[in-house]
Amino acid sequence: MTEAGQRGRARTKRGQSRILRGRAITQGIGLGAAGRVEALPLPEITTRISRYDVAQEKQRFEEAVARAQRQIEKIRRRLVRLPESGRDDVSGLLTVYDRMLGPSRLTRQVRSKISDEGLTAEAAVAEVSAELAQSIVATANISLPSTDEQDAAAASMRLAGEFEEIGRRLVRNLTGVSYRAFSSLPEGAVLVAEQLRPADIAMIDPARVAAVVTEGNGGADHTAILLRALDIPAIVAVPGLMAQVAEGDMLVVDAHLGTITVNPNATEMRLAREAASKEARERRAFGRIRRLPAELKSGEAIELLANLELAAELPMLMRNGARGIGLLRSEFLFSDEDDLPDEDGQAEVYRAVLDGMAGQPVTIRVFDWGGEKGQDYLRYAGQPQPAVGDNPALGLRGIRLLLKAPEVLETQFAAILKAVSAGDGQYGPVRVLLPMVTSVDEVVAAREIYERVGRNLRRQGVDLPEVLPPLGVMVETPAAALIADALVQHAEFLALGTNDLTMYTLAVNRADAAVADRYSPLHPAVLRLIATTAESALRAHRPLSVCGEMAADPKIVALLIGLGVRSFSMKSASLPRVKRLIRTISFEECDQLRREVMLMTEADAVQDVVRRFAT
């Protein structure tokens, strides 16, 4: 046990229950012994001048770098079981680490200190990473008056933290002091940690963990989103957690109430077990409604679809009653490939998905690279990595990037159309979706390519349907929402991406703890953009779906139904819960909720009303 763990035990009196409170992330009840996961402290570097020659010391450094690169690659491989939104942030962070470990200021200066000053590799790493972080912090004036300047300062602070993080990783590799080990948690334990980063979540095996509680983290950052994806009870932001919970303490984590009972008495334990059993029965009940239609009690049909990133997830979609794929994130189908497959290679992958859906509809989003999403894959489009410090969310991504590399888009369009052709009418409806659209000319340009590819394939003898699969647009920026009436003149359907729409509308980075509490998809500004988009789609008789996090919250779905949305795509695990509520409410109730909410001007007030709905 670590020193911190011993301190925690010293402050916890056995047999005395106490209740801690935090912010619930994933609803549910978990019981188990506390498993504290803590990083061992870094060793003090007592030897500054190396006793080896320069070549040997440089070799030690290169081996530490290579090991760090393997560790990062291992984390990246484990991202496949996480949702795209979470992968994006983790992947972006790992890309920053990769660049720092490559030909960067950090590695150049470390090598110089080893050569010029005769330092040990660990001393050189510690000094250089600290110096770089300090120099960045010195230029970040967080008291600047304008929002843009404050954003830039906050970004600088994050960059400084990333230099420190990669420095700590290298020092650990050089000194043999390991990182925290999630694999050592006993099966059924409640994971207790001071703070979890998105990359940590990728290392947690949800089959071995009963619940997760942390002292830090926020309710809206990407760590929270990843915890939701694990679908295990989770509570974050618990004050004094590490001081009040010792290794092995029995914990009851009630993520409905946001409470953690430490060392519950017999009565508390009995009640918790009964509640957990009831919850398990409800989950089984979800299974029974799987085949029932998703329709309001007033009779209106609602389309419930699932998001898909890997073909391996298809059986889970079917088990949870998905009526199709509302968002196939195609970039992740090839995330393990060193090179992007050619037209036929991609077509084969799409055919496998269409085969697996057995006639159900599938919407394929073309590659959404760039920004925080898959910067590693910019090389496929012949684009350089953004410089450290750039804001990739405002740079080349989505359709902007694909139009810069039209040959990539042409190949993907051709692969999708070939896959559809191979079905010989046996596949369900297929639609093609364009990401990160902000202007009409982007849709026009993409459609010209799409139709040209179709004509070329027909000339080659490919038997395509008379009318190509519908081409639609992701509405995930305020610009797209505000010109939705123009976009629907060139797009055959719209899909609201509410995660990015919220981020861009509120200018809030969910991963930034300083502003995370200001991230709210129920902010009136976001809701008004959704209403504007829904009205435009309705007037033009264009289908509209929602495929962001909002679609996975049953009560928010009720509000969105009131706003005019009839199709929702979400992680498949959320489908039963959403369907259950849909079958108990009427359209009139959803419309009444809409009318009440759209008069409000504060996100907190909207949230209160939505949470009270149908209780």
XYZ file of C-alpha atoms in Angstrom:
615
model
C 0.000 0.000 0.000
C 1.214 3.466 -0.779
C 1.893 6.108 1.824
C -1.207 7.967 0.698
C -3.238 4.798 1.068
C -1.970 4.311 4.597
C -2.921 7.884 5.417
C -6.375 7.209 4.031
C -6.730 4.107 6.207
C -5.573 6.021 9.259
C -8.411 8.505 8.784
C -11.069 5.847 8.219
C -12.500 4.126 11.211
C -13.675 0.606 10.476
C -17.326 -0.178 11.192
C -18.447 3.430 11.001
C -20.354 4.324 7.884
C -20.215 7.768 6.396
C -21.645 9.276 3.260
C -19.621 11.219 0.713
C -21.208 13.150 -2.096
C -20.149 13.983 -5.612
C -21.412 14.436 -9.138
C -23.054 11.337 -10.608
C -21.923 10.518 -14.136
C -23.481 7.152 -14.937
C -26.611 6.093 -13.132
C -26.584 2.790 -11.312
C -25.600 1.161 -8.041
C -22.262 -0.543 -7.503
C -20.985 -2.348 -4.421
C -17.476 -3.502 -3.743
C -14.237 -3.090 -1.862
C -12.304 0.094 -2.549
C -9.352 -0.307 -4.886
C -7.221 2.795 -4.700
C -5.293 3.469 -7.893
C -2.447 5.868 -7.385
C 0.678 6.674 -9.278
C 3.839 5.996 -7.326
C 5.689 9.236 -6.624
C 8.532 10.130 -8.927
C 11.942 9.401 -7.428
C 14.162 12.289 -6.409
C 16.928 12.745 -8.962
C 20.047 12.782 -6.847
C 22.607 12.166 -9.566
C 22.787 15.027 -12.025
C 26.108 14.344 -13.747
C 26.304 11.047 -15.591
C 28.935 8.433 -14.864
C 28.457 7.061 -18.370
C 29.848 8.477 -21.567
C 27.613 10.623 -23.757
C 26.780 7.832 -26.198
C 25.621 5.522 -23.414
C 23.523 8.230 -21.769
C 21.926 9.154 -25.091
C 21.160 5.492 -25.645
C 19.336 5.387 -22.283
C 17.303 8.395 -23.373
C 16.442 6.893 -26.759
C 15.310 3.669 -25.086
C 13.088 5.653 -22.708
C 11.574 7.523 -25.664
C 10.959 4.285 -27.550
C 9.284 2.789 -24.497
C 7.080 5.864 -24.089
C 6.059 5.596 -27.739
C 5.106 1.940 -27.210
C 3.091 2.876 -24.115
C 1.212 5.536 -26.060
C 0.564 3.131 -28.898
C -0.794 0.602 -26.387
C -3.236 3.207 -25.071
C -4.210 4.093 -28.628
C -4.997 0.460 -29.440
C -7.309 0.272 -26.436
C -9.322 3.245 -27.631
C -11.338 1.025 -29.948
C -13.784 0.176 -27.171
C -14.439 3.791 -26.345
C -16.946 6.104 -28.054
C -15.780 8.404 -30.803
C -16.304 11.594 -28.832
C -14.011 10.296 -26.111
C -11.542 8.810 -28.527
C -11.206 12.175 -30.195
C -9.840 13.890 -27.137
C -7.648 10.991 -26.088
C -6.361 10.549 -29.614
C -5.627 14.256 -29.870
C -3.748 14.167 -26.589
C -1.748 11.124 -27.689
C -0.877 12.894 -30.923
C 0.542 15.792 -28.944
C 2.629 13.329 -26.936
C 3.825 11.678 -30.141
C 5.001 15.013 -31.485
C 6.808 15.824 -28.256
C 8.612 12.483 -28.399
C 9.596 13.040 -32.018
C 11.908 15.750 -33.350
C 10.696 18.396 -30.893
C 12.141 21.132 -28.704
C 11.999 18.760 -25.786
C 14.010 15.930 -27.314
C 16.509 18.284 -28.973
C 17.214 20.136 -25.732
C 17.483 16.918 -23.727
C 20.077 15.569 -26.133
C 21.955 18.884 -25.952
C 22.095 18.810 -22.166
C 23.378 15.241 -22.216
C 26.063 16.160 -24.792
C 27.017 19.636 -23.604
C 26.579 19.407 -19.837
C 27.141 15.704 -19.234
C 23.800 15.277 -17.494
C 22.066 12.005 -16.800
C 19.101 11.421 -19.088
C 16.609 11.695 -16.220
C 18.152 14.962 -14.988
C 18.126 16.364 -18.521
C 14.487 15.337 -19.065
C 13.374 16.750 -15.727
C 15.139 20.057 -16.315
C 14.057 20.535 -19.927
C 10.401 19.591 -19.386
C 10.219 21.899 -16.357
C 11.908 24.745 -18.230
C 9.606 24.412 -21.222
C 6.523 24.287 -19.015
C 7.666 27.290 -17.008
C 8.436 29.322 -20.119
C 4.949 28.618 -21.464
C 3.294 29.445 -18.147
C 5.249 32.699 -17.994
C 3.670 33.843 -21.248
C 0.146 32.791 -20.255
C -1.546 35.706 -18.550
C -4.816 34.274 -17.297
C -5.968 37.672 -16.128
C -6.259 38.975 -19.675
C -9.582 40.707 -20.241
C -10.838 39.272 -23.493
C -12.288 35.810 -23.877
C -10.023 35.014 -26.819
C -6.949 35.962 -24.844
C -8.116 33.933 -21.877
C -8.708 30.960 -24.162
C -5.186 31.316 -25.522
C -3.807 31.510 -21.991
C -5.759 28.422 -20.959
C -4.429 26.561 -24.002
C -0.904 27.558 -23.006
C -1.470 26.224 -19.503
C -2.675 22.922 -20.944
C 0.371 22.734 -23.201
C 2.622 23.355 -20.202
C 0.878 20.494 -18.407
C 1.446 18.226 -21.382
C 5.194 18.951 -21.340
C 5.221 18.063 -17.644
C 3.225 14.902 -18.264
C 5.508 13.604 -21.008
C 8.527 14.539 -18.872
C 7.169 12.476 -15.969
C 6.561 9.543 -18.296
C 10.154 9.639 -19.557
C 11.583 9.922 -16.046
C 9.510 6.926 -14.946
C 10.815 4.929 -17.872
C 14.396 5.940 -17.078
C 14.128 5.134 -13.359
C 11.890 2.074 -13.590
C 9.105 3.588 -11.450
C 5.878 2.363 -12.965
C 2.682 4.252 -13.634
C -0.568 3.385 -11.926
C -1.668 -0.162 -12.708
C -5.369 -0.650 -13.321
C -4.834 -4.327 -14.047
C -3.981 -4.970 -10.380
C -7.483 -4.077 -9.187
C -9.270 -7.070 -7.684
C -12.299 -8.221 -9.644
C -15.470 -6.449 -8.517
C -13.613 -3.569 -6.866
C -14.723 0.045 -6.786
C -11.966 2.059 -8.458
C -10.982 5.015 -6.265
C -8.688 7.655 -7.750
C -7.760 11.253 -7.152
C -8.077 12.123 -10.846
C -8.527 10.201 -14.062
C -7.435 11.427 -17.444
C -9.166 10.313 -20.649
C -6.173 8.103 -21.446
C -6.640 6.322 -18.089
C -10.175 5.299 -19.007
C -8.843 3.344 -21.950
C -6.919 1.166 -19.464
C -9.957 0.259 -17.300
C -11.600 -3.113 -17.855
C -15.317 -2.483 -17.174
C -15.889 -6.207 -16.647
C -13.676 -6.118 -13.534
C -14.828 -2.849 -11.958
C -18.103 -2.399 -10.011
C -17.984 1.406 -9.993
C -15.625 4.375 -10.348
C -15.264 7.322 -7.958
C -12.818 10.199 -8.218
C -11.949 13.206 -6.137
C -11.346 15.384 -9.193
C -12.716 15.523 -12.728
C -15.843 17.325 -13.919
C -19.262 16.202 -14.974
C -18.989 17.291 -18.595
C -15.395 16.599 -19.601
C -14.354 13.746 -21.827
C -13.343 11.608 -18.888
C -17.016 11.781 -17.844
C -18.176 10.902 -21.353
C -15.862 7.897 -21.410
C -17.093 6.769 -18.017
C -20.656 6.899 -19.341
C -19.570 4.754 -22.262
C -18.262 2.114 -19.853
C -21.837 1.943 -18.503
C -20.797 1.346 -14.902
C -21.827 3.529 -11.921
C -19.514 6.520 -11.643
C -19.309 9.582 -9.399
C -16.699 12.334 -9.761
C -15.769 15.515 -7.901
C -16.014 13.945 -4.420
C -14.346 16.330 -1.928
C -11.860 14.632 0.396
C -12.318 11.226 -1.227
C -8.722 10.059 -1.019
C -8.384 11.080 2.618
C -11.580 9.337 3.660
C -11.453 6.046 1.759
C -8.818 3.428 2.454
C -7.831 0.393 0.428
C -10.359 -2.372 1.061
C -13.097 -0.217 2.591
C -16.519 -1.479 1.547
C -18.274 1.097 -0.629
C -21.823 1.478 -1.851
C -21.823 3.780 -4.864
C -25.296 5.132 -5.607
C -24.899 7.038 -8.842
C -28.613 7.844 -8.872
C -28.159 10.002 -5.787
C -24.484 10.863 -6.206
C -23.575 9.307 -2.847
C -20.841 6.965 -1.683
C -21.460 5.127 1.569
C -18.154 4.157 3.157
C -18.251 0.996 5.286
C -22.064 0.718 5.287
C -23.766 -0.897 8.260
C -25.804 -4.073 7.849
C -29.041 -2.233 7.104
C -27.421 0.059 4.525
C -25.763 -2.921 2.896
C -29.029 -4.854 2.718
C -30.870 -1.922 1.166
C -28.097 -1.377 -1.363
C -28.147 -5.027 -2.394
C -31.920 -4.893 -2.787
C -31.641 -1.759 -4.921
C -28.939 -3.346 -7.063
C -31.098 -6.435 -7.546
C -34.043 -4.268 -8.555
C -31.837 -2.484 -11.018
C -30.718 -5.788 -12.497
C -34.365 -6.787 -12.929
C -35.017 -3.518 -14.746
C -32.166 -4.247 -17.098
C -33.731 -7.588 -17.860
C -37.021 -5.785 -18.476
C -35.233 -3.655 -21.031
C -34.515 -6.865 -22.860
C -38.232 -7.650 -22.988
C -39.106 -4.354 -24.694
C -36.365 -4.789 -27.253
C -38.725 -6.019 -29.941
C -41.570 -3.625 -29.128
C -42.010 -0.599 -31.420
C -40.665 2.773 -30.344
C -43.832 4.815 -30.396
C -45.408 7.411 -28.179
C -48.526 6.403 -26.281
C -50.311 8.881 -28.552
C -49.278 6.683 -31.478
C -46.495 8.623 -33.235
C -43.572 6.418 -34.357
C -40.054 7.386 -33.273
C -36.990 6.030 -35.057
C -34.284 4.717 -32.718
C -30.959 3.984 -34.375
C -27.454 3.287 -33.107
C -24.063 4.825 -33.715
C -21.390 2.411 -34.954
C -17.642 2.638 -35.116
C -16.525 -0.980 -35.484
C -18.123 -3.859 -37.341
C -17.563 -5.931 -34.193
C -20.204 -3.808 -32.440
C -22.984 -5.042 -34.771
C -24.226 -7.874 -32.496
C -24.600 -5.408 -29.602
C -26.698 -3.116 -31.794
C -29.055 -5.916 -32.648
C -29.302 -7.097 -29.019
C -30.322 -3.616 -27.919
C -33.032 -3.338 -30.552
C -31.467 -0.811 -32.955
C -33.561 -0.321 -36.090
C -30.540 0.659 -38.115
C -27.305 2.626 -37.983
C -27.879 6.353 -37.782
C -24.197 7.229 -37.766
C -21.464 4.947 -39.101
C -18.218 6.728 -38.217
C -16.258 5.422 -41.163
C -12.877 6.798 -40.132
C -12.685 4.315 -37.265
C -13.272 1.325 -39.521
C -9.724 1.824 -40.763
C -8.061 3.188 -37.639
C -5.832 0.141 -37.270
C -4.576 0.347 -40.861
C -1.119 1.707 -41.631
C -2.401 2.793 -45.033
C -5.911 3.695 -46.061
C -7.373 0.806 -48.097
C -8.092 1.432 -51.757
C -11.562 1.636 -53.283
C -12.167 -2.124 -53.326
C -10.684 -2.592 -49.860
C -13.008 0.020 -48.392
C -15.993 -1.345 -50.299
C -15.416 -4.754 -48.739
C -15.598 -3.262 -45.237
C -18.808 -1.350 -46.005
C -20.366 -4.491 -47.493
C -19.626 -6.375 -44.268
C -21.513 -3.740 -42.267
C -24.451 -3.696 -44.686
C -24.578 -7.500 -44.608
C -24.597 -7.423 -40.808
C -27.532 -5.014 -40.670
C -29.698 -7.437 -42.643
C -31.800 -4.897 -44.525
C -31.866 -2.189 -41.841
C -30.990 1.397 -42.876
C -27.375 2.562 -42.604
C -26.062 6.134 -42.712
C -22.350 6.308 -43.540
C -20.541 9.481 -42.555
C -17.519 10.075 -44.769
C -14.159 10.475 -43.052
C -14.269 13.079 -40.313
C -10.555 13.636 -39.901
C -8.785 16.676 -38.590
C -9.507 18.928 -35.656
C -9.376 16.911 -32.477
C -10.580 13.963 -34.504
C -7.960 11.648 -35.901
C -5.155 14.057 -36.594
C -2.952 11.018 -37.100
C -4.853 10.350 -40.298
C -4.185 13.715 -41.865
C -1.378 11.946 -43.674
C -3.985 10.015 -45.657
C -5.121 13.350 -47.083
C -1.546 14.535 -47.654
C -1.899 17.234 -45.002
C 0.736 18.143 -42.389
C 0.111 17.816 -38.673
C -0.936 21.110 -37.083
C 1.753 22.838 -35.090
C 1.748 22.518 -31.322
C -0.366 25.364 -29.970
C -2.670 25.578 -33.002
C -6.395 25.230 -32.397
C -7.259 22.232 -34.596
C -10.981 22.529 -33.820
C -10.999 25.663 -35.961
C -8.724 24.330 -38.683
C -8.907 21.753 -41.447
C -11.404 19.058 -40.503
C -14.422 17.277 -41.889
C -15.594 18.279 -45.356
C -13.087 21.158 -45.489
C -10.259 18.676 -45.332
C -11.825 16.229 -47.792
C -12.351 18.966 -50.366
C -8.645 19.774 -50.031
C -7.947 16.146 -50.923
C -10.782 15.313 -53.379
C -9.109 12.074 -54.460
C -9.707 10.694 -50.953
C -13.370 11.698 -51.055
C -13.779 10.295 -54.589
C -12.320 6.956 -53.493
C -14.629 6.764 -50.480
C -17.727 7.738 -52.476
C -16.848 5.074 -55.064
C -16.296 2.453 -52.347
C -19.671 3.212 -50.738
C -21.491 3.091 -54.082
C -19.769 -0.173 -55.034
C -20.808 -1.673 -51.712
C -24.414 -0.622 -52.297
C -24.304 -2.071 -55.806
C -23.007 -5.408 -54.536
C -26.135 -5.821 -52.427
C -28.232 -6.292 -55.563
C -31.205 -4.712 -53.801
C -30.847 -6.851 -50.666
C -29.439 -4.138 -48.459
C -31.547 -1.664 -46.558
C -31.565 2.057 -47.368
C -28.083 3.608 -47.391
C -27.408 7.314 -46.900
C -24.138 9.271 -47.117
C -23.385 12.021 -44.603
C -20.978 14.980 -44.895
C -19.277 16.116 -41.643
C -18.527 19.625 -40.355
C -20.338 21.550 -43.057
C -20.398 25.321 -42.560
C -21.471 26.642 -45.974
C -23.581 25.766 -48.990
C -20.645 25.763 -51.397
C -19.113 22.831 -49.496
C -22.249 20.767 -50.071
C -22.423 21.782 -53.733
C -18.770 20.829 -54.287
C -19.178 17.499 -52.519
C -22.334 16.697 -54.465
C -20.572 17.412 -57.770
C -17.875 14.910 -56.831
C -20.484 12.395 -55.650
C -22.446 12.536 -58.878
C -19.306 12.477 -61.024
C -18.128 9.347 -59.218
C -21.547 7.786 -59.838
C -21.377 8.557 -63.561
C -17.855 7.103 -63.824
C -18.900 3.893 -62.086
C -21.863 3.470 -64.400
C -19.564 3.898 -67.402
C -17.421 1.128 -65.910
C -20.460 -1.131 -65.821
C -21.199 -0.942 -62.106
C -24.916 -1.501 -61.606
C -25.940 1.420 -59.442
C -29.501 2.293 -58.429
C -31.195 4.812 -60.700
C -31.072 7.392 -57.938
C -27.887 7.546 -55.882
C -28.205 7.110 -52.099
C -29.268 10.366 -50.398
C -26.502 12.811 -49.523
C -26.966 14.596 -46.199
C -25.285 17.161 -43.973
C -24.142 17.139 -40.347
C -25.377 20.247 -38.527
C -22.779 20.697 -35.821
C -21.847 24.363 -36.041
C -23.955 27.468 -35.414
C -23.294 28.435 -39.046
C -24.859 25.244 -40.360
C -27.856 25.576 -38.058
C -28.481 29.180 -39.044
C -28.373 28.398 -42.781
C -30.219 25.094 -42.486
C -32.946 26.528 -44.729
C -30.317 26.925 -47.475
C -28.573 23.614 -46.802
C -31.783 21.639 -47.244
C -31.956 22.932 -50.823
C -28.808 20.890 -51.552
C -28.968 18.079 -48.994
C -31.528 15.292 -48.816
C -31.397 14.965 -45.042
C -29.863 16.616 -41.964
C -28.245 15.127 -38.862
C -27.664 17.225 -35.746
C -24.324 16.596 -34.056
C -25.152 18.123 -30.697
C -21.770 17.630 -29.004
C -19.875 19.865 -31.422
C -22.878 22.168 -31.831
C -22.838 22.830 -28.085
C -19.066 23.313 -27.997
C -18.978 25.754 -30.896
C -22.083 27.641 -29.768
C -20.950 28.148 -26.185
C -17.202 28.366 -26.964
C -16.577 25.822 -24.220
C -14.019 23.035 -24.216
C -15.536 20.170 -22.248
C -12.114 18.921 -21.200
C -11.212 22.242 -19.583
C -12.193 21.993 -15.913
C -12.153 25.794 -15.613
C -15.154 26.107 -17.943
C -16.624 22.594 -17.997
C -19.592 23.661 -15.870
C -20.593 26.076 -18.630
C -20.977 23.245 -21.160
C -24.701 22.534 -21.396
C -26.584 21.157 -24.391
C -29.695 22.535 -22.688
C -28.433 26.111 -22.976
C -31.208 28.180 -24.608
C -28.828 29.196 -27.424
C -28.240 25.563 -28.362
C -31.937 24.734 -28.143
C -32.837 27.650 -30.379
C -30.349 26.482 -33.009
C -31.871 23.011 -32.839
C -35.350 24.504 -33.195
C -34.215 26.556 -36.192
C -32.756 23.462 -37.844
C -35.880 21.406 -37.136
C -38.144 24.089 -38.603
C -36.025 24.284 -41.765
C -36.051 20.504 -42.192
C -39.790 20.338 -41.601
C -40.574 23.086 -44.123
C -38.419 21.384 -46.780
C -39.749 17.905 -45.936
C -36.240 16.714 -45.192
C -35.594 13.982 -42.584
C -33.772 15.190 -39.468
C -32.034 13.075 -36.843
C -29.998 13.760 -33.702
C -26.845 11.727 -33.149
C -25.041 13.486 -30.285
C -25.022 12.788 -26.552
C -28.459 14.426 -26.243
C -30.015 11.495 -28.093
C -28.987 9.133 -25.291
C -30.828 11.010 -22.520
C -34.498 9.903 -22.456
C -35.862 13.132 -20.964
C -33.927 15.301 -23.399
C -35.260 13.092 -26.177
C -38.762 14.038 -25.006
C -37.855 17.711 -25.404
C -36.364 17.062 -28.853
C -39.559 15.276 -29.915
C -41.414 18.412 -28.883
C -39.017 20.405 -31.065
C -39.911 18.255 -34.065
C -37.210 15.562 -34.158
C -38.417 12.022 -34.852
C -35.154 10.112 -35.371
C -32.380 9.535 -32.842
C -29.054 7.733 -33.091
C -27.088 6.905 -29.941
C -24.760 4.378 -28.369
C -26.677 1.135 -28.474
C -26.611 0.636 -24.685
C -28.907 3.662 -24.313
C -31.589 2.377 -26.676
C -33.694 0.377 -24.163
C -33.801 3.210 -21.634
C -34.841 5.743 -24.276
C -37.438 3.412 -25.745
C -38.959 2.703 -22.343
C -39.636 6.395 -21.700
C -40.892 7.011 -25.229
C -43.556 4.356 -24.787
C -44.881 6.075 -21.649
C -45.275 9.659 -22.914
C -47.498 11.401 -25.451
C -46.701 13.954 -28.097
C -48.854 16.489 -26.239
C -46.634 16.102 -23.171
C -43.484 16.559 -25.284
C -44.967 19.638 -26.921
C -45.941 21.102 -23.543
C -42.361 20.536 -22.357
C -41.077 22.357 -25.456
C -43.370 25.341 -24.911
C -42.305 25.666 -21.289
C -38.586 25.325 -22.003
C -38.396 27.654 -25.009
C -39.570 30.566 -22.871
C -36.592 30.158 -20.543
C -33.326 32.033 -20.715
C -31.100 30.065 -18.303
C -29.639 26.596 -18.849
C -30.042 25.625 -15.186
C -33.747 26.422 -15.271
C -34.175 24.362 -18.440
C -32.337 21.476 -16.845
C -34.586 21.574 -13.771
C -37.724 21.431 -15.898
C -36.402 18.632 -18.103
C -35.288 16.572 -15.104
C -38.709 16.861 -13.499
C -40.424 15.706 -16.684
C -42.255 12.356 -16.460
C -41.208 11.689 -12.864
